[in-house]
Coordinates of C-alpha atoms in Angstrom, one line a residue:
M14 CA -9.9 22.8 22.9
K15 CA -8.8 24.9 26.0
V16 CA -11.4 27.6 25.2
E17 CA -14.2 25.0 24.8
L18 CA -13.4 23.3 28.1
K19 CA -13.4 26.6 29.8
N20 CA -16.8 27.7 28.3
T21 CA -18.5 24.4 28.6
F22 CA -17.2 22.8 31.9
N23 CA -15.6 25.9 33.5
V24 CA -12.3 24.0 33.8
N25 CA -8.9 25.4 33.2
V26 CA -6.5 23.0 31.6
S27 CA -2.9 23.6 30.5
Y28 CA -1.9 23.7 26.8
G29 CA 0.3 20.6 27.1
K30 CA -2.5 18.5 28.5
C31 CA -4.8 19.6 25.7
K32 CA -2.2 18.7 23.1
R33 CA -1.6 15.3 24.6
A34 CA -5.3 14.6 24.9
K35 CA -5.9 15.7 21.2
R36 CA -3.1 13.4 20.0
L37 CA -4.6 10.5 22.1
I38 CA -8.1 11.1 20.6
L39 CA -6.6 11.1 17.1
E40 CA -4.8 7.8 17.7
I41 CA -7.9 6.2 19.0
T42 CA -10.2 7.5 16.3
Q43 CA -7.9 6.3 13.6
K44 CA -8.1 2.7 14.9
G45 CA -11.8 3.1 15.2
L46 CA -12.2 4.4 11.7
I47 CA -10.5 1.2 10.3
E48 CA -12.9 -1.0 12.2
T49 CA -16.0 1.1 11.3
V50 CA -15.3 1.1 7.7
Q51 CA -14.7 -2.6 7.7
N52 CA -18.1 -3.2 9.5
V53 CA -20.1 -0.7 7.4
L54 CA -18.5 -1.2 4.0
P55 CA -16.9 -4.6 4.2
D56 CA -16.0 -4.8 0.5
S57 CA -14.3 -1.4 0.3
H58 CA -10.6 -1.0 -0.2
H59 CA -9.8 1.4 2.7
R60 CA -6.3 2.8 2.7
F61 CA -4.3 5.7 4.4
C62 CA -2.5 8.3 2.5
V63 CA 1.3 7.9 3.3
K64 CA 1.8 11.6 2.6
H65 CA -0.5 12.4 5.5
I66 CA 1.2 9.8 7.7
E67 CA 4.6 11.4 6.7
A68 CA 3.2 14.8 7.8
N69 CA 2.2 13.5 11.2
W70 CA 4.9 11.0 11.9
C71 CA 7.8 13.1 10.7
K72 CA 6.9 15.9 13.2
R73 CA 9.0 14.1 15.6
W74 CA 11.3 12.0 13.3
R75 CA 12.3 14.8 11.0
T76 CA 15.4 13.6 9.3
D77 CA 15.6 12.8 5.6
E78 CA 16.7 9.2 6.5
F79 CA 13.5 8.6 8.4
K80 CA 11.3 10.0 5.6
K81 CA 13.2 7.8 3.0
L82 CA 12.7 4.6 5.1
L83 CA 9.0 5.4 5.6
W84 CA 8.3 5.6 2.0
W85 CA 10.4 2.5 1.3
S86 CA 8.3 0.7 3.9
A87 CA 5.2 1.7 2.3
W88 CA 6.4 0.7 -1.1
S89 CA 7.5 -2.8 0.0
S90 CA 5.3 -5.2 -2.0
Y91 CA 6.0 -8.3 0.2
E92 CA 6.2 -8.9 3.9
E93 CA 9.9 -9.7 4.1
D94 CA 11.0 -6.4 2.5
F95 CA 8.6 -4.5 4.8
K96 CA 10.1 -6.2 7.9
D97 CA 13.7 -5.3 6.7
Q98 CA 12.6 -1.6 6.4
L99 CA 11.2 -1.7 9.8
K100 CA 14.5 -3.1 11.1
S101 CA 16.4 -0.3 9.5
I102 CA 14.0 2.2 11.2
G103 CA 14.5 0.4 14.5
E104 CA 18.3 0.5 14.2
L105 CA 18.0 4.3 14.1
S106 CA 15.4 4.5 16.9
K107 CA 13.3 1.8 18.4
E108 CA 10.7 4.3 19.5
A109 CA 10.2 5.4 15.9
D110 CA 9.7 1.9 14.8
E111 CA 6.9 1.4 17.5
S112 CA 5.3 4.8 16.7
L113 CA 5.1 3.8 13.0
L114 CA 3.3 0.6 13.6
M115 CA 0.6 2.5 15.4
Y116 CA -0.8 3.1 11.9
P117 CA -2.1 -0.3 10.9
P118 CA 0.2 -1.6 8.1
R119 CA -2.6 -3.2 6.1
A120 CA -3.9 0.3 5.4
W121 CA -0.7 1.9 3.9
C122 CA 1.8 -0.8 3.0
R123 CA 1.7 -2.6 -0.3
A124 CA 2.7 -5.9 1.3
Y125 CA -0.8 -6.2 3.0
F126 CA -2.9 -4.7 0.2
D127 CA -5.8 -6.6 -1.2
T128 CA -5.0 -7.6 -4.7
M129 CA -8.6 -7.5 -6.0
C130 CA -8.6 -3.8 -7.0
K131 CA -5.3 -3.9 -9.1
N132 CA -4.0 -0.6 -7.8
Q133 CA -0.9 -0.2 -5.6
K134 CA -1.2 3.5 -4.9
V135 CA -0.3 4.5 -1.4
E136 CA -1.1 8.2 -1.8
N137 CA -4.4 10.1 -1.8
N138 CA -4.7 10.0 -5.6
F139 CA -5.9 6.4 -5.5
T140 CA -9.1 7.1 -7.3
E141 CA -7.5 9.6 -9.6
S142 CA -5.2 7.0 -11.0
V143 CA -8.2 4.7 -11.6
N144 CA -10.1 7.4 -13.5
A145 CA -7.1 7.9 -15.9
W146 CA -8.2 4.9 -18.1
L147 CA -8.8 6.4 -21.6
V148 CA -7.5 3.9 -24.2
E149 CA -7.3 0.1 -24.6
A150 CA -4.5 0.1 -22.1
S151 CA -4.3 3.3 -20.0
P152 CA -1.3 5.6 -20.3
H153 CA -0.5 4.8 -16.7
S154 CA -0.3 1.0 -17.2
L155 CA 1.7 1.5 -20.4
K156 CA 4.3 3.6 -18.6
I157 CA 4.6 1.0 -15.7
Y158 CA 4.7 -1.8 -18.4
N159 CA 7.6 -0.1 -20.2
E160 CA 9.6 0.4 -17.1
Y161 CA 9.1 -3.2 -16.1
F162 CA 10.0 -4.4 -19.6
K163 CA 13.2 -2.5 -19.5
I164 CA 14.2 -4.0 -16.1
G165 CA 12.9 -7.5 -17.2
T166 CA 15.0 -7.5 -20.5
T167 CA 18.2 -6.1 -18.9
S168 CA 18.4 -7.2 -15.2
C169 CA 16.4 -10.5 -15.0
Y170 CA 17.5 -14.0 -15.8
V171 CA 15.6 -17.3 -15.8
D172 CA 17.4 -20.0 -13.8
I173 CA 15.0 -23.0 -13.6
N174 CA 11.6 -23.8 -15.2
G175 CA 9.3 -25.9 -12.9
D176 CA 5.9 -27.5 -13.4
N177 CA 3.9 -24.4 -13.1
G178 CA 6.3 -21.6 -13.6
Y179 CA 9.9 -20.2 -13.6
E180 CA 12.5 -19.2 -11.1
V181 CA 13.8 -15.7 -12.0
R182 CA 17.0 -14.1 -10.7
E183 CA 17.3 -10.3 -10.3
G184 CA 20.7 -9.4 -8.7
T185 CA 21.1 -11.4 -5.6
D186 CA 17.4 -12.1 -5.1
K187 CA 15.3 -14.9 -6.7
Y188 CA 11.6 -14.9 -7.4
T189 CA 9.2 -17.6 -8.5
V190 CA 6.5 -16.9 -11.2
N191 CA 3.5 -19.0 -11.3
M192 CA 2.0 -18.9 -14.9
V193 CA -1.1 -20.7 -14.1
F194 CA -2.4 -18.4 -11.3
K195 CA -0.5 -15.4 -12.7
K196 CA 1.4 -14.7 -9.6
C197 CA 4.9 -13.7 -8.6
T198 CA 6.5 -13.7 -5.2
C199 CA 7.3 -10.0 -5.6
R200 CA 3.5 -9.4 -5.7
G201 CA 4.0 -6.7 -8.3
W202 CA 1.8 -8.6 -10.8
D203 CA -0.7 -9.3 -8.1
L204 CA -1.2 -5.7 -7.0
T205 CA -1.3 -3.9 -10.4
G206 CA -2.5 -6.6 -12.8
I207 CA 0.4 -5.6 -15.0
P208 CA 3.2 -8.2 -15.6
C209 CA 6.2 -7.5 -13.5
P210 CA 9.8 -7.7 -14.7
H211 CA 10.1 -11.3 -13.6
E212 CA 6.9 -12.3 -15.4
I213 CA 8.0 -10.5 -18.6
K214 CA 11.3 -12.4 -18.7
A215 CA 9.4 -15.7 -18.2
L216 CA 6.9 -14.9 -21.0
Q217 CA 9.7 -14.0 -23.3
L218 CA 11.2 -17.3 -22.7
K219 CA 7.9 -19.0 -23.7
R220 CA 7.8 -16.7 -26.8
L221 CA 4.4 -15.0 -25.5
E222 CA 3.6 -11.5 -25.8
P223 CA 3.7 -9.8 -22.2
M224 CA 1.2 -7.0 -23.4
N225 CA -1.6 -9.5 -23.6
E226 CA -1.2 -10.4 -19.9
I227 CA -2.2 -6.9 -18.8
N228 CA -5.4 -7.2 -16.6
W229 CA -8.8 -6.7 -18.2
W230 CA -9.6 -3.9 -15.8
Y231 CA -7.2 -1.6 -17.6
S232 CA -9.2 -2.0 -20.9
K233 CA -11.4 0.5 -22.6
E234 CA -14.3 -2.0 -22.3
A235 CA -14.0 -2.0 -18.4
Y236 CA -13.8 1.8 -18.4
L237 CA -17.0 2.1 -20.4
L238 CA -18.8 -0.4 -18.3
T239 CA -17.8 1.4 -15.1
N240 CA -19.0 4.8 -16.4
K241 CA -22.1 3.7 -18.4
Y242 CA -24.6 4.9 -15.8
K243 CA -25.4 8.7 -15.7
L244 CA -25.9 10.7 -12.7
Q245 CA -29.6 11.4 -12.2
L246 CA -31.2 14.9 -11.8
V247 CA -31.4 16.4 -8.3
R248 CA -33.8 19.1 -7.3
G249 CA -32.8 22.3 -5.6
E250 CA -32.3 22.5 -1.8
K251 CA -35.6 24.2 -1.2
F252 CA -37.4 21.1 -2.6
W253 CA -35.7 18.6 -0.3
E254 CA -38.0 16.9 2.1
L255 CA -37.0 17.3 5.8
D256 CA -37.5 14.8 8.4
P257 CA -38.1 16.5 11.8
S258 CA -36.6 13.6 13.7
Q259 CA -33.3 14.0 11.8
T260 CA -32.8 17.7 11.7
M261 CA -29.2 18.8 12.4
E262 CA -28.5 22.2 14.0
P263 CA -25.2 23.9 13.3
P264 CA -22.7 23.9 16.1
E265 CA -22.6 26.7 18.5
F266 CA -20.3 29.4 17.5
V267 CA -17.2 29.8 19.8
K268 CA -15.3 33.0 19.6
M269 CA -11.5 32.2 19.9
A270 CA -9.3 33.9 22.1
G271 CA -6.7 36.3 20.5
R272 CA -6.5 37.9 17.1
P273 CA -7.9 36.0 14.2
K274 CA -5.4 34.3 12.0
I275 CA -5.1 35.4 8.3
K276 CA -2.6 33.0 7.1
R277 CA -2.7 29.2 7.5
T278 CA -0.5 27.4 9.9
R279 CA 2.5 25.8 8.0
Q280 CA 4.4 22.7 8.8
K281 CA 7.8 23.2 10.5
D282 CA 9.5 21.5 7.5
E283 CA 7.5 23.3 4.9
A284 CA 9.1 25.9 2.7
I285 CA 8.1 29.5 3.4
K286 CA 6.5 31.2 0.4
R287 CA 8.7 34.0 -0.9
Q288 CA 7.3 37.5 -1.6
G289 CA 6.3 37.8 -5.2
E290 CA 5.7 34.1 -5.9

């Protein structure tokens, strides 16, 4: 940036000012990206990758405690739990709490995710997990179901049954399960489409099979319907029709100062690769 300003505007700017300006631009464009995607693609499920948020946010807040609380905040499936995690971060550093909220929670915290797509991933492999559907119920959903089944049968207890569902106790917390709308206050069932431990316990009390309550989107039929259209043929680049009014010129090459870098720049907390590995 410093070299570009010098070549373009003949202005000398300090390295510190360039760094602050770059950080400000990134913060502004991040907010603008959320609004732009919402306007252009209103039905898309736009999310941030928490791993990338960790890489940026933990440049200043580097302790393992901050990293742990960041991921716990992202994994919070309901708003009350998310606020408790933010409170824990604020007790360590109020400034860290405020800087984390600069990333819109609706784009990286499960508590604010849309429940339409039935995927609770907060990492960049959001689409990869969807593409893993290969059998009647995908291996990923079966793995989650088995974990929930173990928790539900060993740690959850039904206290009261109401008109539309049950009150399930797990440790010191209580959750309400609505059997009609297939919802639980933990939002685990809503986000994944897979019965949560509390729902599994309620279904067992009704002598119903929890496996039958896994959402249709995890079925082989849904997978085949999604991938039934083939990619059409595309001609080579020399056959493409070019519109003179929309031609794009490559950016002007700028020779950077100093010796060219051979190795990539590693993060400060990233492990250094040993010789021979």
